[in-house]
CSV table of C-alpha atoms in Angstrom, one decimal:
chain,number,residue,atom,x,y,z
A,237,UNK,CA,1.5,42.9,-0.2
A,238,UNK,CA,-2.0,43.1,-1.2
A,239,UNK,CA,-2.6,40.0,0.6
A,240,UNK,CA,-2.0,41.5,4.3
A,241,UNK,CA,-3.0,45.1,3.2
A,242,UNK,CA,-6.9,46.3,5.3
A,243,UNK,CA,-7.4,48.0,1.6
A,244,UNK,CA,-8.0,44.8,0.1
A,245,UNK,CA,-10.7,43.4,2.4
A,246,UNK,CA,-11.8,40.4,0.2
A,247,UNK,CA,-8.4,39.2,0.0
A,248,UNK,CA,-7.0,39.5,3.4
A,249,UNK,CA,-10.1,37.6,4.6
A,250,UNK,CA,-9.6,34.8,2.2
A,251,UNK,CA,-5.6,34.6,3.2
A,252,UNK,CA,-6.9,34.7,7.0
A,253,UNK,CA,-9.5,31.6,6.0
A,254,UNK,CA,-6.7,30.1,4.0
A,255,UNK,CA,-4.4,29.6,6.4
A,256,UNK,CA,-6.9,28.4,9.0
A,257,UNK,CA,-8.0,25.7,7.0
A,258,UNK,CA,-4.6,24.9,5.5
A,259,UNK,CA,-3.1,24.2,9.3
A,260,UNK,CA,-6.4,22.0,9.5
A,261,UNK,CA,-5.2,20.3,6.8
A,262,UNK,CA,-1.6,19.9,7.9
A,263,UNK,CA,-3.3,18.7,11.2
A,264,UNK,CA,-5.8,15.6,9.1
A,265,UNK,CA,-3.6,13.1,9.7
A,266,UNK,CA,-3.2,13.2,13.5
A,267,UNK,CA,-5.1,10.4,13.4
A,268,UNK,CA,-2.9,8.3,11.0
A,269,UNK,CA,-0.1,9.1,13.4
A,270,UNK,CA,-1.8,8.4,16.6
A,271,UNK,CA,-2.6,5.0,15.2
A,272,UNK,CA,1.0,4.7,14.3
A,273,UNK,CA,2.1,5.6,17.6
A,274,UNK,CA,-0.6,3.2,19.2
A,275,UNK,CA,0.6,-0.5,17.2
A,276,UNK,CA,4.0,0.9,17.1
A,277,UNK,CA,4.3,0.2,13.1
A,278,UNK,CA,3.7,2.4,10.1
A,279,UNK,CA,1.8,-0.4,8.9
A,280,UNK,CA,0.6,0.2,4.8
A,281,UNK,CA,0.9,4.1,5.5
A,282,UNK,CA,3.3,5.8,3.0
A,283,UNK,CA,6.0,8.7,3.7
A,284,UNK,CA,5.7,9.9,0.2
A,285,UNK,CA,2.9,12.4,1.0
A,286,UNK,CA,4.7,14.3,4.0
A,287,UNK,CA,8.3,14.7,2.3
A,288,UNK,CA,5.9,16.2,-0.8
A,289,UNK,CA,4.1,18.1,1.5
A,290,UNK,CA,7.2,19.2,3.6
A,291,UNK,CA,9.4,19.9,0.6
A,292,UNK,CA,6.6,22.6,-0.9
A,293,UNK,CA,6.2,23.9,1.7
A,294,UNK,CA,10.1,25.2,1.9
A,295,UNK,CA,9.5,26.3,-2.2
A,296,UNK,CA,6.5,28.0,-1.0
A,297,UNK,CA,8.2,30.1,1.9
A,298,UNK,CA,11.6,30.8,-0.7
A,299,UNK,CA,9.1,32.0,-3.2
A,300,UNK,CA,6.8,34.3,-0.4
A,301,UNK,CA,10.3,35.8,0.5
A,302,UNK,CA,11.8,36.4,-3.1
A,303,UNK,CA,8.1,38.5,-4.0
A,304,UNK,CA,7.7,39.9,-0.6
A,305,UNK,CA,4.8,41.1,1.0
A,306,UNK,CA,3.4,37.6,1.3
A,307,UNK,CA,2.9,37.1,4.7
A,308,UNK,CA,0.0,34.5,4.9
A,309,UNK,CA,2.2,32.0,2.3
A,310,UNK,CA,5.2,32.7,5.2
A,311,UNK,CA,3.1,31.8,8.1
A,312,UNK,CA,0.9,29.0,7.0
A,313,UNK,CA,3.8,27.2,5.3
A,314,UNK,CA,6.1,27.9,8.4
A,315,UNK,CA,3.8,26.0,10.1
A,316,UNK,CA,3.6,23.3,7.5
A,317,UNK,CA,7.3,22.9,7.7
A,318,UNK,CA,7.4,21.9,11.6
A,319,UNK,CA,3.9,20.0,11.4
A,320,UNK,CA,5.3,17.6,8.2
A,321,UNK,CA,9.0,17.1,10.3
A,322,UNK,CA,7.2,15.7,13.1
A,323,UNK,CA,5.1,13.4,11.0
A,324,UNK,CA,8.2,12.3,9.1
A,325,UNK,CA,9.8,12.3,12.4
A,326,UNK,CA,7.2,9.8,13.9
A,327,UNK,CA,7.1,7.8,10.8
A,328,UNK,CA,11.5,7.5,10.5
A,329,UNK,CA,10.4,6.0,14.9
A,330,UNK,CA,8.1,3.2,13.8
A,331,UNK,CA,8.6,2.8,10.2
A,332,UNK,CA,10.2,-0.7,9.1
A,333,UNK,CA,14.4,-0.4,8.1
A,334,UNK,CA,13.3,-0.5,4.3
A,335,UNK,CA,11.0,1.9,4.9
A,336,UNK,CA,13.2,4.4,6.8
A,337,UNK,CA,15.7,3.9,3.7
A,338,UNK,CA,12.9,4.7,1.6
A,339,UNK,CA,12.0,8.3,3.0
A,340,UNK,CA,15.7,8.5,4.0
A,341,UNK,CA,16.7,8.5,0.1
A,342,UNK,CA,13.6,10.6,-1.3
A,343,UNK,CA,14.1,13.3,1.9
A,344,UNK,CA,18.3,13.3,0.5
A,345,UNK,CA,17.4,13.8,-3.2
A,346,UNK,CA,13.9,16.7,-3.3
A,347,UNK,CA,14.6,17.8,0.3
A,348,UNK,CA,18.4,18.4,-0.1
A,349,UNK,CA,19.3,17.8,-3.5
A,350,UNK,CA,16.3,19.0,-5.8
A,351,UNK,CA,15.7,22.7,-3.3
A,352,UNK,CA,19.3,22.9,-3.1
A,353,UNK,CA,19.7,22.8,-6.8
A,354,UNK,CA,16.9,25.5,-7.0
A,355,UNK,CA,18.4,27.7,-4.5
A,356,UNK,CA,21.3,28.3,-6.8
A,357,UNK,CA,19.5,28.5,-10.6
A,358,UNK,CA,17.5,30.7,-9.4
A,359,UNK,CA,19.9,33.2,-7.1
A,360,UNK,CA,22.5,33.1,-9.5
A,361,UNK,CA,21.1,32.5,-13.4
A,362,UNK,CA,17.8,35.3,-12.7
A,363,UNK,CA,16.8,38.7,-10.9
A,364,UNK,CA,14.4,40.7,-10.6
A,365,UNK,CA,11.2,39.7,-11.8
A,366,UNK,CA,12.3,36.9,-13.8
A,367,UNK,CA,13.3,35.5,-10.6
A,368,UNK,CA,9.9,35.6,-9.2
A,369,UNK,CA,8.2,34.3,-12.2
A,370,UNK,CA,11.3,31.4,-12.7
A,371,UNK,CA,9.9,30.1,-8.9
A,372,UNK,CA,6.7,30.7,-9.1
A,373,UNK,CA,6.4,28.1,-12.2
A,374,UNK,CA,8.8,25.7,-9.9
A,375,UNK,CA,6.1,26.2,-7.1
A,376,UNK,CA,3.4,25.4,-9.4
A,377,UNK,CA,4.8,22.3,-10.5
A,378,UNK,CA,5.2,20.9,-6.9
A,379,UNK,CA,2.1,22.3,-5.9
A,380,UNK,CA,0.4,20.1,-8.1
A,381,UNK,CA,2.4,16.8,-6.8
A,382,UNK,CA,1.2,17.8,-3.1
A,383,UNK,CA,-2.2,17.2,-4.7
A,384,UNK,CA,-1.3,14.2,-6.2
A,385,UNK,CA,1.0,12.8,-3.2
A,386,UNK,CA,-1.6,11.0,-1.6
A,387,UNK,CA,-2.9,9.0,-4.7
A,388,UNK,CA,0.2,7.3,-4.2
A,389,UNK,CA,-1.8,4.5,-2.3
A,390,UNK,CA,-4.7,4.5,-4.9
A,391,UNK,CA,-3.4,1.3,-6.5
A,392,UNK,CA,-3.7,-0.2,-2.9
A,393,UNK,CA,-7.3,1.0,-2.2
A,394,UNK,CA,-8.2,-0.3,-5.2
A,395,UNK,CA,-6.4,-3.9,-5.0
A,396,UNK,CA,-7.8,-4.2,-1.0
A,397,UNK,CA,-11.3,-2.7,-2.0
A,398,UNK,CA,-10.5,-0.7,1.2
A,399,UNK,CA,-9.6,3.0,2.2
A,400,UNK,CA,-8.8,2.4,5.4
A,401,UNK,CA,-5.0,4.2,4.4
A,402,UNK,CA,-6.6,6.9,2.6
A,403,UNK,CA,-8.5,9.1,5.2
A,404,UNK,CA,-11.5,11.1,4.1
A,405,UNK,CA,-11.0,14.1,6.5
A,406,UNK,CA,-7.3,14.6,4.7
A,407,UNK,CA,-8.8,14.4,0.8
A,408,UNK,CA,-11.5,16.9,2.2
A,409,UNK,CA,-9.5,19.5,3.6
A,410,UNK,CA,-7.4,19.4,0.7
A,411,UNK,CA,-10.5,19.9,-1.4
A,412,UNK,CA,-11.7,23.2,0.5
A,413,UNK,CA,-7.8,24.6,1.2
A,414,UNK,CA,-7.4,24.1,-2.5
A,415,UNK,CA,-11.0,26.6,-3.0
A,416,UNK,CA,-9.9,29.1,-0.5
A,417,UNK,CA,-6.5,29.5,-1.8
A,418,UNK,CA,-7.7,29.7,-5.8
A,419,UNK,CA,-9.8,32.7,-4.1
A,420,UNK,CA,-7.0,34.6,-2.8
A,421,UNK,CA,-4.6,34.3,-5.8
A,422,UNK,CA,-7.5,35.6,-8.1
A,423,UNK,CA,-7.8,38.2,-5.3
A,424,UNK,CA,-4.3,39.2,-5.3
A,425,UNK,CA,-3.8,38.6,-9.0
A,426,UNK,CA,-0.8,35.9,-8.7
A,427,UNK,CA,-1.3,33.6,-11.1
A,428,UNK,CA,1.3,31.1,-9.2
A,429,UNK,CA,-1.4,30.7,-6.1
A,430,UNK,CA,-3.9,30.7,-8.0
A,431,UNK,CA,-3.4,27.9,-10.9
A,432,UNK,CA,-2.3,25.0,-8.3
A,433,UNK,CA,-4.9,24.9,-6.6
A,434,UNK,CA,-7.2,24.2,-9.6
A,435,UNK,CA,-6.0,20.5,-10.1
A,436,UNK,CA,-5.8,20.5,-6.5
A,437,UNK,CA,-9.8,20.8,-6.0
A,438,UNK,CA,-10.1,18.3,-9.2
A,439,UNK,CA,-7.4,15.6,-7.5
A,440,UNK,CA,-9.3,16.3,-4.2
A,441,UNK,CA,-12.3,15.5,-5.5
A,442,UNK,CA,-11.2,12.4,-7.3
A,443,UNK,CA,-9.9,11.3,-3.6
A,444,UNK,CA,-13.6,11.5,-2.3
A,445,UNK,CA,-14.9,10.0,-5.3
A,446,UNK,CA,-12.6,6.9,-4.8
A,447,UNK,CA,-13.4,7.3,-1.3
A,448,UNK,CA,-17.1,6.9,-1.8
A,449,UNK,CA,-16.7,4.3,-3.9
A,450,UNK,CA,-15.3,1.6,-1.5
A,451,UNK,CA,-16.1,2.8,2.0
A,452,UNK,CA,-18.7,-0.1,1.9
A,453,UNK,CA,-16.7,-2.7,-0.4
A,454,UNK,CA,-15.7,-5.4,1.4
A,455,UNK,CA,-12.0,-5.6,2.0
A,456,UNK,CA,-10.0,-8.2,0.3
A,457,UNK,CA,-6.5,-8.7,2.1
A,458,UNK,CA,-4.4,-11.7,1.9
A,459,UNK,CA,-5.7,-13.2,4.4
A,460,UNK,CA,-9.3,-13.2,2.4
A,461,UNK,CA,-7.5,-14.4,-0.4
A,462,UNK,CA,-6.1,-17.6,1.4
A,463,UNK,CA,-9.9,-17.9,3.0
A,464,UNK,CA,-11.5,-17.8,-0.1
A,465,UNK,CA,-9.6,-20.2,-1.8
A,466,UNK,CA,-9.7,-23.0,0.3
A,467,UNK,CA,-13.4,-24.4,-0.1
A,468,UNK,CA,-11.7,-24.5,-4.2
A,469,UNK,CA,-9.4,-26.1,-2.6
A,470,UNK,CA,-10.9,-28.9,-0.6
A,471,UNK,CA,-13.0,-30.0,-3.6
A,472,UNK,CA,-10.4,-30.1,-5.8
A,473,UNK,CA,-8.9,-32.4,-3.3
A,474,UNK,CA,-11.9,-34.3,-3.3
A,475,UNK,CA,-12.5,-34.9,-7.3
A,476,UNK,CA,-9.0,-36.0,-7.4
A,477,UNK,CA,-9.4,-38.3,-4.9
A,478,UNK,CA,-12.8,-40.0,-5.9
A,479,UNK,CA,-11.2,-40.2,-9.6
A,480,UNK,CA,-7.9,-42.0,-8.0
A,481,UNK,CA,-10.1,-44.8,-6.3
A,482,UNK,CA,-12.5,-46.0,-9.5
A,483,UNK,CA,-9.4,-47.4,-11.5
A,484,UNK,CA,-7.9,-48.7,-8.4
A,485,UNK,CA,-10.0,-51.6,-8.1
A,486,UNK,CA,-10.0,-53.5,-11.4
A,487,UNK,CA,-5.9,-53.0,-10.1
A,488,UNK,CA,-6.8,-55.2,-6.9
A,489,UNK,CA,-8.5,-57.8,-8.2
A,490,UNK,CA,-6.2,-58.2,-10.8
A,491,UNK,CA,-3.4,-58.3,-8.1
A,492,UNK,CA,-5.8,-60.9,-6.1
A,493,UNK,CA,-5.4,-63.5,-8.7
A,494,UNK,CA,-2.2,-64.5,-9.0
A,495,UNK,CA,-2.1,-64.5,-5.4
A,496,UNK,CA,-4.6,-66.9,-5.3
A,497,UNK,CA,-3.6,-69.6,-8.1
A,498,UNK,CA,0.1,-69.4,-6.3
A,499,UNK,CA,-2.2,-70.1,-3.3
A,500,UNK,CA,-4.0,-73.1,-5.0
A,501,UNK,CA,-0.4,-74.6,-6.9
A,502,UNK,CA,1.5,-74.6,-3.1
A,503,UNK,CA,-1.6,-76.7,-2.0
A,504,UNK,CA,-1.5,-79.0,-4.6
A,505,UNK,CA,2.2,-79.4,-4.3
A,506,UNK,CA,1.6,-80.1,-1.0
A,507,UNK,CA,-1.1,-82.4,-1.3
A,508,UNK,CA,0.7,-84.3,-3.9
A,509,UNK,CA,3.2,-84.8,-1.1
A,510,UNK,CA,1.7,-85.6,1.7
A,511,UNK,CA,-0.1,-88.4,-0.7
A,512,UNK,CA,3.6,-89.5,-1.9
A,513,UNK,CA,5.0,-89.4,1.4
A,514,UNK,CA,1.4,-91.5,2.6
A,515,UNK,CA,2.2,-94.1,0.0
A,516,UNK,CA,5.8,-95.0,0.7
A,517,UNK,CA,5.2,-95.5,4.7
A,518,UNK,CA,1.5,-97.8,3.3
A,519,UNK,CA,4.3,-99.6,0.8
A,520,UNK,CA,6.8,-99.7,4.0
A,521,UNK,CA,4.1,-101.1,5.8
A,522,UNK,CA,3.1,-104.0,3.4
A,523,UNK,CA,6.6,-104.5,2.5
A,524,UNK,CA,8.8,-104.1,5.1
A,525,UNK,CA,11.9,-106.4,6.0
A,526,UNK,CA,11.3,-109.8,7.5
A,527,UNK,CA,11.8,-110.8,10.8
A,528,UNK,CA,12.9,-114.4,11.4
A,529,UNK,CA,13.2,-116.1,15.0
A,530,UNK,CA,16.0,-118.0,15.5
């Protein structure tokens, strides 16, 4: 209440700043979608992030309700809740089948199962206040993994050396939604807003860091890989080959030889009869049959 209330200037300015940069948030990864939209394919882009984001923003709404008077959490996650279905919308269009079944499953289980399943504890097991502070722990929690949603594709950044799928304009409005809103739960002393957004500054600023880190690292993909290793390759090829051909001739000339004595033996054989056959027609000759005349 004290959020929305002209007595509490401070705050209500905050909330109004809050929410303006949160739906600038919510709006970061137009981009990422519009280059979706443009090659038709989700390419190495992950759904994890918007389900996250999509599914707090529902805990956040349930929990603005339950404490009432909370009318900047209503609207800006309101909006969150319709900005994160189109972008999980867009990604179920162009995403490949194992990726649909991916987000498909995770949606089923936090979306349906998980706030389903906190739906009931908390209407039926608490009241009162206890219900308030029961949800406002459960907030916290998946507050924190909003945060940490998008380091989901850290391992990749850091494998590629690129951060070409982790965009710098969603890590920094993270960052300064994660100030504004630590500002207003100190304002309207709840504890719940407040604490979340601590690790989400330090996660945000760990995003940047990364970010800063390999913006000018040259990419290694698999093509790369392939590239690189083919000059290894071709003089592995080559060593092999010149170490093949220095044994190989002490193989010919020993393969010459025998070929060549056969050679000489046929040529005696046939000398030796061609000078046989020579002597029998010379002894023919001098000795042939007598002829008488009669």
């Amino acid at each position: 209440m004290a959020g929305l209330s002209m007595h509490h200037p401070w705050a209500f300015a905050f909330g109004l700043l809050g929410n303006i940069i949160s739906f600038m948030t919510f709006l970061a990864p137009i981009p990422t979608f519009y280059r979706i939209y443009k090659t038709k394919s989700t390419e190495g882009f992950q759904s994890v992030p918007y389900v996250v984001a999509l599914f707090s923003a529902m805990l956040w709404i349930f929990y603005a309700l339950i404490k009432t008077g909370e009318g900047f959490l209503i609207t800006i996650n309101a909006a969150g809740c319709v900005i994160e279905s189109i972008y999980i919308i867009m990604y179920f269009i162009y995403a490949s089948k194992k990726g649909k079944l991916f987000t498909a499953k995770i949606m089923a289980a936090l979306n349906g199962g998980v706030f389903g399943l906190i739906l009931l504890v908390t209407l039926l097991l608490f009241k009162g206040d206890k219900r308030v502070v029961m949800l406002g722990w459960i907030c916290v929690g998946f507050s924190v993994s909003v945060f940490v949603a998008p380091l989901s594709i850290i391992k990749r950044v850091i494998q590629t050396r690129s951060v070409e799928y982790m965009p710098f304009s969603l890590s920094l409005s993270l960052s300064l939604s994660a100030i504004i809103w630590f500002l207003y739960g100190l304002l309207i002393k709840d504890k719940y807003v407040a604490l979340p957004n601590i690790l989400g500054f330090t996660f945000g600023i760990v995003q940047m860091g990364l970010y800063m880190f390999y913006m000018n690292k040259t990419p290694v993909g698999a093509e790369g890989k392939e590239a690189g290793k083919l000059p290894a390759a071709t003089d592995e090829h080559i060593i092999v080959n010149m170490a093949k051909l220095s044994p190989a001739l002490p193989e010919k000339s020993s393969e010459v030889h025998p070929v060549a004595e056969m050679a000489r033996t046929n040529c005696a054989t046939q000398a030796a009869v061609v000078a046989e056959n020579r002597n029998m027609a010379n002894a023919f000759v001098t000795h042939g049959p007598t002829i008488r005349v009669t």
